[in-house]
Amino acid sequence: MPDLEYIFNPRSIAVVGASESPLNYFGILNRLKLVEEC
């Protein structure tokens, strides 16, 4: 299972998005929220 640094790494977004792991899915949602707040 990838760690948080991998999940939140902008360069791995495509890889994370292709994964079926719920943890990765929530990682994407959290990252999108961070982007919206900036």
Backbone as a chain_set.jsonl record, in Angstrom:
{"seq": "MPDLEYIFNPRSIAVVGASESPLNYFGILNRLKLVEEC", "coords": {"N": [[0.844, -1.2, 0.0], [0.663, 2.188, -0.918], [2.336, 5.07, 0.503], [1.393, 8.167, 2.222], [2.834, 10.293, 1.109], [3.254, 9.434, -1.463], [0.647, 9.255, -2.424], [-0.201, 11.915, -2.335], [1.485, 13.08, -4.057], [1.886, 15.173, -6.772], [2.836, 14.257, -9.232], [2.13, 11.632, -9.252], [-0.535, 11.474, -9.529], [-1.956, 10.549, -11.796], [-1.337, 7.832, -11.729], [-2.359, 7.135, -9.252], [-5.023, 7.694, -9.741], [-5.663, 5.662, -11.43], [-5.8, 3.551, -9.842], [-7.658, 1.178, -7.844], [-7.882, 1.42, -5.209], [-9.448, 2.396, -2.219], [-8.195, 4.107, -0.417], [-6.419, 5.519, -2.031], [-8.279, 6.78, -3.626], [-9.585, 8.519, -1.839], [-7.409, 10.039, -1.285], [-7.077, 11.462, -3.636], [-9.402, 13.023, -3.591], [-8.919, 14.587, -1.322], [-6.674, 15.973, -2.184], [-7.75, 17.447, -4.298], [-9.42, 19.12, -2.861], [-7.535, 20.63, -1.49], [-6.379, 21.982, -3.612], [-8.504, 23.544, -4.477], [-8.776, 25.273, -2.351], [-6.559, 26.851, -2.488]], "CA": [[0.0, 0.0, 0.0], [1.487, 3.393, -1.006], [2.245, 5.959, 1.662], [0.716, 9.434, 1.953], [3.64, 11.134, 0.225], [3.009, 8.956, -2.83], [-0.732, 9.587, -2.79], [-0.361, 13.353, -2.508], [2.482, 13.562, -5.013], [1.223, 15.602, -8.007], [3.305, 13.463, -10.368], [1.562, 10.285, -9.2], [-2.0, 11.593, -9.585], [-2.463, 9.669, -12.845], [-1.19, 6.459, -11.26], [-3.324, 6.97, -8.162], [-6.358, 7.701, -10.325], [-5.885, 4.397, -12.113], [-5.882, 2.506, -8.823], [-9.001, 0.954, -7.308], [-7.783, 1.471, -3.756], [-10.225, 3.471, -1.589], [-7.27, 5.063, 0.194], [-5.95, 6.386, -3.112], [-9.434, 7.579, -4.068], [-9.754, 9.611, -0.885], [-6.229, 10.893, -1.435], [-7.36, 12.377, -4.75], [-10.412, 13.984, -3.143], [-8.261, 15.518, -0.41], [-5.789, 16.838, -2.961], [-8.601, 18.385, -5.029], [-9.879, 20.123, -1.89], [-6.411, 21.523, -1.231], [-6.202, 22.82, -4.797], [-9.602, 24.502, -4.518], [-8.586, 26.256, -1.286], [-5.437, 27.732, -2.817]], "C": [[0.881, 1.252, 0.0], [1.306, 4.291, 0.204], [1.624, 7.288, 1.251], [1.509, 10.307, 0.996], [3.409, 10.729, -1.229], [1.62, 9.389, -3.302], [-0.876, 11.071, -3.112], [0.67, 13.948, -3.459], [1.789, 13.909, -6.323], [1.598, 14.725, -9.2], [2.682, 12.07, -10.386], [0.047, 10.302, -9.294], [-2.584, 10.641, -10.624], [-2.419, 8.215, -12.389], [-2.213, 6.168, -10.162], [-4.738, 6.872, -8.721], [-6.69, 6.381, -10.994], [-6.042, 3.242, -11.117], [-7.31, 2.378, -8.298], [-9.005, 1.052, -5.784], [-8.565, 2.645, -3.184], [-9.321, 4.542, -0.982], [-6.758, 6.038, -0.857], [-7.067, 7.308, -3.581], [-9.638, 8.774, -3.151], [-8.58, 10.567, -0.949], [-6.441, 11.909, -2.54], [-8.358, 13.441, -4.304], [-9.777, 15.031, -2.236], [-7.376, 16.477, -1.178], [-6.612, 17.872, -3.733], [-9.102, 19.489, -4.097], [-8.772, 21.129, -1.609], [-6.214, 22.481, -2.385], [-7.278, 23.903, -4.841], [-9.404, 25.607, -3.485], [-7.481, 27.242, -1.618], [-5.89, 28.902, -3.701]], "O": [[1.768, 1.366, 0.846], [0.258, 4.279, 0.851], [1.357, 7.514, 0.071], [0.924, 10.993, 0.158], [3.373, 11.579, -2.119], [1.448, 9.834, -4.437], [-1.585, 11.443, -4.046], [0.727, 15.163, -3.647], [1.164, 13.042, -6.933], [0.77, 14.48, -10.077], [2.7, 11.397, -11.417], [-0.594, 9.26, -9.156], [-3.599, 9.994, -10.365], [-3.356, 7.455, -12.635], [-2.845, 5.112, -10.141], [-5.552, 6.079, -8.247], [-7.86, 6.017, -11.115], [-6.369, 2.116, -11.492], [-8.074, 3.343, -8.306], [-10.025, 0.793, -5.147], [-8.368, 3.78, -3.617], [-9.636, 5.732, -1.025], [-6.673, 7.241, -0.607], [-6.83, 8.475, -3.894], [-9.839, 9.897, -3.612], [-8.73, 11.763, -0.697], [-6.045, 13.068, -2.417], [-8.185, 14.623, -4.602], [-10.061, 16.222, -2.362], [-7.328, 17.666, -0.862], [-6.223, 19.037, -3.817], [-9.198, 20.65, -4.494], [-9.026, 22.329, -1.501], [-5.918, 23.657, -2.177], [-6.997, 25.047, -5.201], [-9.812, 26.747, -3.708], [-7.464, 28.353, -1.088], [-5.075, 29.745, -4.075]]}, "num_chains": 1, "name": "protein.A"}
